[in-house]
CSV table of N, CA and C in Angstrom, one decimal:
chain,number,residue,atom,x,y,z
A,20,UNK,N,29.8,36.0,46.3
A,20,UNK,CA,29.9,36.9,45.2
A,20,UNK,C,28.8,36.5,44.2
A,21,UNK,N,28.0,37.6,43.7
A,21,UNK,CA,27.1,37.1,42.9
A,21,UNK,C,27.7,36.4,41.4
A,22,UNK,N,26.7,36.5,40.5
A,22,UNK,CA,27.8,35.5,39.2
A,22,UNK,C,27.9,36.6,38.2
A,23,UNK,N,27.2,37.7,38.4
A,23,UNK,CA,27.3,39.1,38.0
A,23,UNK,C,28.8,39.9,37.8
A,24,UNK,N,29.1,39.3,39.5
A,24,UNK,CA,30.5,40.1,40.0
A,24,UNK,C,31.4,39.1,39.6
A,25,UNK,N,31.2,37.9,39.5
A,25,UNK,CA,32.3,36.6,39.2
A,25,UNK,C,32.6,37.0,37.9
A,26,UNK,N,31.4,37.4,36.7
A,26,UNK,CA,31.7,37.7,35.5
A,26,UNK,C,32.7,38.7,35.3
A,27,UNK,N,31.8,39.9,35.9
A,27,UNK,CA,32.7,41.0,36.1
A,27,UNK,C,34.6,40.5,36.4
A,28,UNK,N,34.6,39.7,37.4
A,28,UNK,CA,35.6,39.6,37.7
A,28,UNK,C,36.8,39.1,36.7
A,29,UNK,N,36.0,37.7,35.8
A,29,UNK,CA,36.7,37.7,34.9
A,29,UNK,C,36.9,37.9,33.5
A,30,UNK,N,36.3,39.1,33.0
A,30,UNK,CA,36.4,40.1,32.1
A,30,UNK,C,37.8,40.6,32.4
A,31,UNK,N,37.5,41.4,34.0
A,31,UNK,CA,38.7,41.9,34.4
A,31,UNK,C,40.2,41.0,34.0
A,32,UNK,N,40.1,40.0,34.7
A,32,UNK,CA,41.4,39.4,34.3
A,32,UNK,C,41.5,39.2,33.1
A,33,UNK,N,40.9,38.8,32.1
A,33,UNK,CA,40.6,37.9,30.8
A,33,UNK,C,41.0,39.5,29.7
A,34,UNK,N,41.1,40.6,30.2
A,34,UNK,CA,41.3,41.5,29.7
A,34,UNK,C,43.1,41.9,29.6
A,35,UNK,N,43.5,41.5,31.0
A,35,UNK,CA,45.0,41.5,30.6
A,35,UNK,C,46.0,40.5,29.8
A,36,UNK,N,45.0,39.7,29.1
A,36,UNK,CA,46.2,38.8,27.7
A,36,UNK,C,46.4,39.9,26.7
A,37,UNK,N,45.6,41.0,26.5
A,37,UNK,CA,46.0,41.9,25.5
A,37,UNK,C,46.8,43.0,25.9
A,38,UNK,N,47.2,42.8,26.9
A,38,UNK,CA,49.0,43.3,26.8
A,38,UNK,C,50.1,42.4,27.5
A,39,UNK,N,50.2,41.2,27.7
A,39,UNK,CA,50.9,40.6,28.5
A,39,UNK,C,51.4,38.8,27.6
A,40,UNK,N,52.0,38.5,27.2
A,40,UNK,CA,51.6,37.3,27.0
A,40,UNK,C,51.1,36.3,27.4
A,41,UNK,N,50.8,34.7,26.5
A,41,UNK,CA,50.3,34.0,27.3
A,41,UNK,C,51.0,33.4,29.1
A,42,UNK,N,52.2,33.2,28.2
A,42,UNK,CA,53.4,32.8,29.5
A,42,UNK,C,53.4,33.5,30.8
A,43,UNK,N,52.8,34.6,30.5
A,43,UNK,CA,52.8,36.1,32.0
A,43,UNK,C,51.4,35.5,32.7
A,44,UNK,N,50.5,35.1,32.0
A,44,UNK,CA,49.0,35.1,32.4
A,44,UNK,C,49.3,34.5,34.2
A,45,UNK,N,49.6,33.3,34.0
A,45,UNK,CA,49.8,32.8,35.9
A,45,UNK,C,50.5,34.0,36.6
A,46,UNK,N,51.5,34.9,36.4
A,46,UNK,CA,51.6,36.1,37.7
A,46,UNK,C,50.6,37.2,37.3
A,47,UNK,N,50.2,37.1,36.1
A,47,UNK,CA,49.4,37.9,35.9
A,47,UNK,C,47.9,38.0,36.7
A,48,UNK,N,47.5,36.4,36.9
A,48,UNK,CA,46.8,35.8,37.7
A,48,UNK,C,46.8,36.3,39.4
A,49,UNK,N,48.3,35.8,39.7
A,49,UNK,CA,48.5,36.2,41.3
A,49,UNK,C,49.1,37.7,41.1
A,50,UNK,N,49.2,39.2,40.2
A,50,UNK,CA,49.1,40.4,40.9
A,50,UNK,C,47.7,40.6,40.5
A,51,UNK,N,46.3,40.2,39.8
A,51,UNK,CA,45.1,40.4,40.0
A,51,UNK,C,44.8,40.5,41.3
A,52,UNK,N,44.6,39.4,41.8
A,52,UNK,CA,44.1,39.0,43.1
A,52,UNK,C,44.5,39.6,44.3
A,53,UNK,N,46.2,40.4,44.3
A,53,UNK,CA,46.4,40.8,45.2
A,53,UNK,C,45.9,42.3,45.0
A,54,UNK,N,45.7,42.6,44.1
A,54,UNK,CA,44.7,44.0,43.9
A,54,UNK,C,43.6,44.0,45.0
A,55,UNK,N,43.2,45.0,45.9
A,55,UNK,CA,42.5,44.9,47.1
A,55,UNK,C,41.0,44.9,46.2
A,56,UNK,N,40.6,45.4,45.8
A,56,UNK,CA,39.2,45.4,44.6
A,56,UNK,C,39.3,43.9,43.5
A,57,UNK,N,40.3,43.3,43.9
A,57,UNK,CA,39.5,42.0,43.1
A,57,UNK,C,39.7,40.9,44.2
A,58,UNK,N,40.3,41.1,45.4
A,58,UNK,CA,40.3,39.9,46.6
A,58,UNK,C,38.8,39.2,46.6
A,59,UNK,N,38.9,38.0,46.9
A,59,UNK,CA,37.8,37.2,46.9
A,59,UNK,C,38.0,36.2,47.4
A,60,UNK,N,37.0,35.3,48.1
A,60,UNK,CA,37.3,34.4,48.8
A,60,UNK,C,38.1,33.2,48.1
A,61,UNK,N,38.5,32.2,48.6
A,61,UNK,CA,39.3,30.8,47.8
A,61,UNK,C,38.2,30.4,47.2
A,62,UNK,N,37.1,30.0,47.1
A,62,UNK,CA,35.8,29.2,45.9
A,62,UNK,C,35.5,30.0,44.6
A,63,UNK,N,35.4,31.8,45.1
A,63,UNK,CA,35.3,32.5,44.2
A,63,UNK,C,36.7,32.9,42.9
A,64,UNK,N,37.9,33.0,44.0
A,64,UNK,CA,39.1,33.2,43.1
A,64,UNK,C,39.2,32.2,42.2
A,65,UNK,N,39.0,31.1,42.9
A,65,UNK,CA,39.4,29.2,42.0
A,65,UNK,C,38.3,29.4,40.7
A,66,UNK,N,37.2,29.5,40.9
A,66,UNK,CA,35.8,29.6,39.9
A,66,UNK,C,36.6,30.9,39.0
A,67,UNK,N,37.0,32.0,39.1
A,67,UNK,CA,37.5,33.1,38.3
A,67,UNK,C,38.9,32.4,37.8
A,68,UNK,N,39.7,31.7,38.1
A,68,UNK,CA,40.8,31.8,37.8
A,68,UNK,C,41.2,30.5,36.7
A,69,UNK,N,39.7,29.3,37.1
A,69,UNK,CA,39.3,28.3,36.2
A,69,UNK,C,38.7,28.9,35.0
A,70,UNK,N,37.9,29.7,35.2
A,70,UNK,CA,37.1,29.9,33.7
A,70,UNK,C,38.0,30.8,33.2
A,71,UNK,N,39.1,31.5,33.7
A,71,UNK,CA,39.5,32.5,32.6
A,71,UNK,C,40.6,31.7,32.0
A,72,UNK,N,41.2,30.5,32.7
A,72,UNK,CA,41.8,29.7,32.6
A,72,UNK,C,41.5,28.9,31.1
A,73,UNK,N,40.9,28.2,31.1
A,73,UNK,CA,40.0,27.8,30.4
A,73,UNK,C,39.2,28.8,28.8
A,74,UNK,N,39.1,29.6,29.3
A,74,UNK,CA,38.7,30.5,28.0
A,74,UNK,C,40.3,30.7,27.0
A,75,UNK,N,41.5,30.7,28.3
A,75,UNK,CA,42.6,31.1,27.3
A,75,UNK,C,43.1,29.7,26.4
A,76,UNK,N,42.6,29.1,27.1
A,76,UNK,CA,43.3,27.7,26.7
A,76,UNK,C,42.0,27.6,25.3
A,77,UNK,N,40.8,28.3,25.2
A,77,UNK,CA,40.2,28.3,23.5
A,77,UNK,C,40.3,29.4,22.7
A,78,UNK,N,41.1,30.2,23.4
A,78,UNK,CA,41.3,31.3,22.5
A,78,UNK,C,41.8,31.4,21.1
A,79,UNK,N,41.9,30.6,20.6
A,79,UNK,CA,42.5,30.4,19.3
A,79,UNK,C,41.2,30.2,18.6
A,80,UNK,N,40.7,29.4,19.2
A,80,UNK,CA,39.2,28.9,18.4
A,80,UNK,C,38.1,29.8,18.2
A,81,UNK,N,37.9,31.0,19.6
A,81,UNK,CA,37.0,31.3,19.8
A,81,UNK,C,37.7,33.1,18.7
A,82,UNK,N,38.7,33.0,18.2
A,82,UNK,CA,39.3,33.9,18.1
A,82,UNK,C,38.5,33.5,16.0
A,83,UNK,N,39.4,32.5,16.0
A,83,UNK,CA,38.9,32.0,14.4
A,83,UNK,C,37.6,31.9,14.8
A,84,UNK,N,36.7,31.8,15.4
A,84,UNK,CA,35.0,31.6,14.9
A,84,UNK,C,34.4,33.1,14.8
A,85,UNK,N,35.2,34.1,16.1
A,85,UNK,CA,34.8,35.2,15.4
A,85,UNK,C,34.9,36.2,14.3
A,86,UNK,N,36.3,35.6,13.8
A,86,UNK,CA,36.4,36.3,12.3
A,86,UNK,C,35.8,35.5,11.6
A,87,UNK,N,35.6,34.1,11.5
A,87,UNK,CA,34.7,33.6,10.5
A,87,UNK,C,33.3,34.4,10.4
A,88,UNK,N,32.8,34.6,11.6
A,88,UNK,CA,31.5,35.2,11.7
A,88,UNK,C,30.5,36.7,11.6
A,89,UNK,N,32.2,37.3,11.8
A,89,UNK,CA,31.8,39.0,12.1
A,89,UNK,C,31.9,39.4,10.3
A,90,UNK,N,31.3,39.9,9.7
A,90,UNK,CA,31.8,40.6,8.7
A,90,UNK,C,32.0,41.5,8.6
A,91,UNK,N,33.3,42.3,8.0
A,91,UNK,CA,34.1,43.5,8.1
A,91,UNK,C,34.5,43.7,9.2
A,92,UNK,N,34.9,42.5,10.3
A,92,UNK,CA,35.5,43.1,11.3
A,92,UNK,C,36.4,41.9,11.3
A,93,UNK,N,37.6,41.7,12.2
A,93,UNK,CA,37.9,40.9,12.3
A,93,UNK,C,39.1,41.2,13.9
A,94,UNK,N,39.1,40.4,14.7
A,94,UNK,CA,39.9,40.5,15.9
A,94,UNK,C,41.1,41.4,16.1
A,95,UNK,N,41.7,41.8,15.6
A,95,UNK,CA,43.1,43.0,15.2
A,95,UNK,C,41.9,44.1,14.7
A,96,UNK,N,40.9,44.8,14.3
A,96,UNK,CA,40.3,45.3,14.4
A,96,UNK,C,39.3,45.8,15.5
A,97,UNK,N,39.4,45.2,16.4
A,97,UNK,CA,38.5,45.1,17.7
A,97,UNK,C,38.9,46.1,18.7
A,98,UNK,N,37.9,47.2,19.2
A,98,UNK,CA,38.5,47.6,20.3
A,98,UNK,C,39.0,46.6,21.3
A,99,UNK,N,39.7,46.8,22.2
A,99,UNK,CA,40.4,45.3,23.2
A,99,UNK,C,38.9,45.1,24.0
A,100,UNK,N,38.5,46.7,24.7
A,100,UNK,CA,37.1,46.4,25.5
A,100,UNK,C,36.1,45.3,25.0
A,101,UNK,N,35.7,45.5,23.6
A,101,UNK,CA,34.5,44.7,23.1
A,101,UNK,C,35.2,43.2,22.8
A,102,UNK,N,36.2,43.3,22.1
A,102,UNK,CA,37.2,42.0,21.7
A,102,UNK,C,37.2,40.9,23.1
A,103,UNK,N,37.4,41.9,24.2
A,103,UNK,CA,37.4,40.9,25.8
A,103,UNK,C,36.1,40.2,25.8
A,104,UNK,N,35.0,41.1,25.9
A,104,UNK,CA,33.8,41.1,25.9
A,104,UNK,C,33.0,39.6,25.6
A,105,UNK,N,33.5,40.0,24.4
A,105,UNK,CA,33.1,38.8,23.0
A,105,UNK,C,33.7,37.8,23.5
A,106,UNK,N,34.9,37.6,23.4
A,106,UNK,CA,35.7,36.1,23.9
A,106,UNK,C,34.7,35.8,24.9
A,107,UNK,N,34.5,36.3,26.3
A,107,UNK,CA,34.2,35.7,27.2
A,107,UNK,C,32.7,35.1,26.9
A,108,UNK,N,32.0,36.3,26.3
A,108,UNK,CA,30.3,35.4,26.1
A,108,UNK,C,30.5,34.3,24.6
A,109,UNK,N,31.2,34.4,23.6
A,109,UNK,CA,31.3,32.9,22.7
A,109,UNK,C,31.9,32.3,23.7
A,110,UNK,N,32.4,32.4,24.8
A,110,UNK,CA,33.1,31.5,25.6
A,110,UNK,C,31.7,30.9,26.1
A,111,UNK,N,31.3,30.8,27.0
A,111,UNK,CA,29.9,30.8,27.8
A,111,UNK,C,28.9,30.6,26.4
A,112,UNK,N,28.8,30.9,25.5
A,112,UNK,CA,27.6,30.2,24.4
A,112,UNK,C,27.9,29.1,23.7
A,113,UNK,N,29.4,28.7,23.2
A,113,UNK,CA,30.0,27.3,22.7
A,113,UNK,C,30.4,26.5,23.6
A,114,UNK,N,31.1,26.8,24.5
A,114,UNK,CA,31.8,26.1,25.3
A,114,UNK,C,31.3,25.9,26.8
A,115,UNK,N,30.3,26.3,27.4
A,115,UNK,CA,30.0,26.2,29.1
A,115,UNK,C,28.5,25.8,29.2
A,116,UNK,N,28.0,25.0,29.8
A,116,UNK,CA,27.1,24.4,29.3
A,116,UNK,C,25.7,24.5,30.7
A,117,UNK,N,26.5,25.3,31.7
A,117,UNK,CA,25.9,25.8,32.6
A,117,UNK,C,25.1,27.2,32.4
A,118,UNK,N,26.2,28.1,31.5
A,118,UNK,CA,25.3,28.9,31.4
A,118,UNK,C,24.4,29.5,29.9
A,119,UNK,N,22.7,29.8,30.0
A,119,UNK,CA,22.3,29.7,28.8
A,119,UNK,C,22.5,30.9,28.2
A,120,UNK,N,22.4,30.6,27.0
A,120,UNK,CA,22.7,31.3,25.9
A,120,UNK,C,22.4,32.9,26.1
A,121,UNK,N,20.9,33.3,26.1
A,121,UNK,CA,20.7,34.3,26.6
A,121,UNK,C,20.8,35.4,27.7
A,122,UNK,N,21.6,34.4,28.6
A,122,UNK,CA,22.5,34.7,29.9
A,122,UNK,C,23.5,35.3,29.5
A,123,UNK,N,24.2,34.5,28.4
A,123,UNK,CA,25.6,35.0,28.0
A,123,UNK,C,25.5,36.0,27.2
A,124,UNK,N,24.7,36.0,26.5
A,124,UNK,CA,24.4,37.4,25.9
A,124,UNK,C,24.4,38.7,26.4
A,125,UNK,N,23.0,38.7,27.4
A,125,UNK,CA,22.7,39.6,28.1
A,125,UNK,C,23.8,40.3,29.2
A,126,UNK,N,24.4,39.3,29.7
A,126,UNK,CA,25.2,39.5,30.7
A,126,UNK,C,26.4,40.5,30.0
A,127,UNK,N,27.1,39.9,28.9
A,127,UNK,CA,28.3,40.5,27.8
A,127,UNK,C,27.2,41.9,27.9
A,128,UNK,N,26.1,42.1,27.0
A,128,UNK,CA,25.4,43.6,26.7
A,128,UNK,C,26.3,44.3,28.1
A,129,UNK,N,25.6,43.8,29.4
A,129,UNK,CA,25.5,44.6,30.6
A,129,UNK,C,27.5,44.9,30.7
A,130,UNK,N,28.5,44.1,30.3
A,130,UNK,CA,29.3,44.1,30.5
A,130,UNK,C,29.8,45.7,29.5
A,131,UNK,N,29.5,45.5,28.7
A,131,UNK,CA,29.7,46.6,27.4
A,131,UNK,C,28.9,47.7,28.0
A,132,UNK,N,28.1,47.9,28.7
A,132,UNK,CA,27.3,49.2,28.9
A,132,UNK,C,28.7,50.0,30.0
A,133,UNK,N,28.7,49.3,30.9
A,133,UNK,CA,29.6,49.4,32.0
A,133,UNK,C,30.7,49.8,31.5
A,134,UNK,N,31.8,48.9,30.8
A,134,UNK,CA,33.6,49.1,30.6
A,134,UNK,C,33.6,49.6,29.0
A,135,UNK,N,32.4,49.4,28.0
A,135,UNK,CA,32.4,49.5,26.7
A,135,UNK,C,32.2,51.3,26.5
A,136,UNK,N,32.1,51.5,24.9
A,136,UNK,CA,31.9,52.9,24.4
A,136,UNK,C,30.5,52.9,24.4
A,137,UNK,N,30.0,54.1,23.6
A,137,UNK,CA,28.5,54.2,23.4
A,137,UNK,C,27.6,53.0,22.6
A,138,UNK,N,28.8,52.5,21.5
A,138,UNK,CA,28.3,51.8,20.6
A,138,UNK,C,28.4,50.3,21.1
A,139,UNK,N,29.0,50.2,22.0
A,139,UNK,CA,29.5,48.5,22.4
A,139,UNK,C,28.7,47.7,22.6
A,140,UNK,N,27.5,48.3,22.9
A,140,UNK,CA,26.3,47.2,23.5
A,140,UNK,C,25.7,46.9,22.6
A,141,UNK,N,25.6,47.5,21.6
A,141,UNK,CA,24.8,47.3,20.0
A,141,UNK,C,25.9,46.3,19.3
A,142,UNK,N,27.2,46.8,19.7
A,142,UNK,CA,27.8,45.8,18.9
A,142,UNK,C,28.1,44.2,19.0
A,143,UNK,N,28.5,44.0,20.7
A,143,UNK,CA,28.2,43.0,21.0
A,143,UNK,C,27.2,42.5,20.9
A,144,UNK,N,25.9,42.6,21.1
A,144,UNK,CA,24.7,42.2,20.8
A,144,UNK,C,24.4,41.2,19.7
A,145,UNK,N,25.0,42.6,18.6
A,145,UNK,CA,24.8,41.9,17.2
A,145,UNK,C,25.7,40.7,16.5
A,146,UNK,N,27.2,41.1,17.2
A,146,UNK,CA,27.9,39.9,17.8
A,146,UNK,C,27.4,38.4,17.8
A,147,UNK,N,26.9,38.4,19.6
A,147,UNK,CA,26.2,37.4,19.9
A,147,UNK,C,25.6,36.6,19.3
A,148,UNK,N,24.7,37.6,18.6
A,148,UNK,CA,23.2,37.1,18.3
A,148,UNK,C,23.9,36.0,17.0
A,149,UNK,N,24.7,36.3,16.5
A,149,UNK,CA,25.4,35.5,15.5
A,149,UNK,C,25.5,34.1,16.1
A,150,UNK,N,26.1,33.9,17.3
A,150,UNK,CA,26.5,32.8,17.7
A,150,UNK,C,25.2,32.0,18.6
A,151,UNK,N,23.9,32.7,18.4
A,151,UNK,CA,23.3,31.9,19.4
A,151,UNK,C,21.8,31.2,18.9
């Protein structure tokens, strides 16, 4: 699986904390996977299921750095789409050290063009550009 589709993939999951709590996230984990469109081999699931893992376990932080940062917006304000979005690339620009900066950017844009509104990719963008 490219790291395109690994992202993709976990946007996908990393998008159901906003209706599930944190405590649901592990079955939430194993009815993902059993979805026939997100099956993936054992290296790819473990790699998706570590980083989204991991992103929840900063969610608090990565949640306070973007209201510190956004002005006039703040996370309860967020569509969920772009709100996912965002978590996952400040995830990948503070915290993952594998991938660079304007990887994580560009890749979130590409993510927002795809699952986001008209305006998503401008906003993320502008987003980003804050944290990098």
């Amino acid at each position: 699986m490219s790291r395109r589709e690994l992202r993709e993939r976990i946007f996908k999951l990393l998008f159901r904390i906003e209706f599930n709590s944190m405590e649901e996230m592990e079955t939430q984990t194993e009815f993902f996977f059993e979805a026939e469109e997100n099956q993936a081999d054992v290296a790819d699931t473990a790699y998706i299921s570590e980083k989204c893992a991991r992103i929840l376990d900063r969610l608090d932080q990565i949640d306070h750095a973007l209201n510190q940062n956004v002005r006039g917006w703040d996370t309860r304000r967020m569509g969920k789409v772009d709100l996912t979005i965002l978590r996952l690339g400040i995830y990948e620009i503070l915290y993952d050290e594998e991938i660079p900066t304007g990887v994580a950017i560009n890749e979130a844009v590409e993510l927002a063009k795809k699952f986001g509104q008209d305006t998503s990719p401008a906003f993320v963008n502008g987003v980003l550009a804050k944290f990098a």
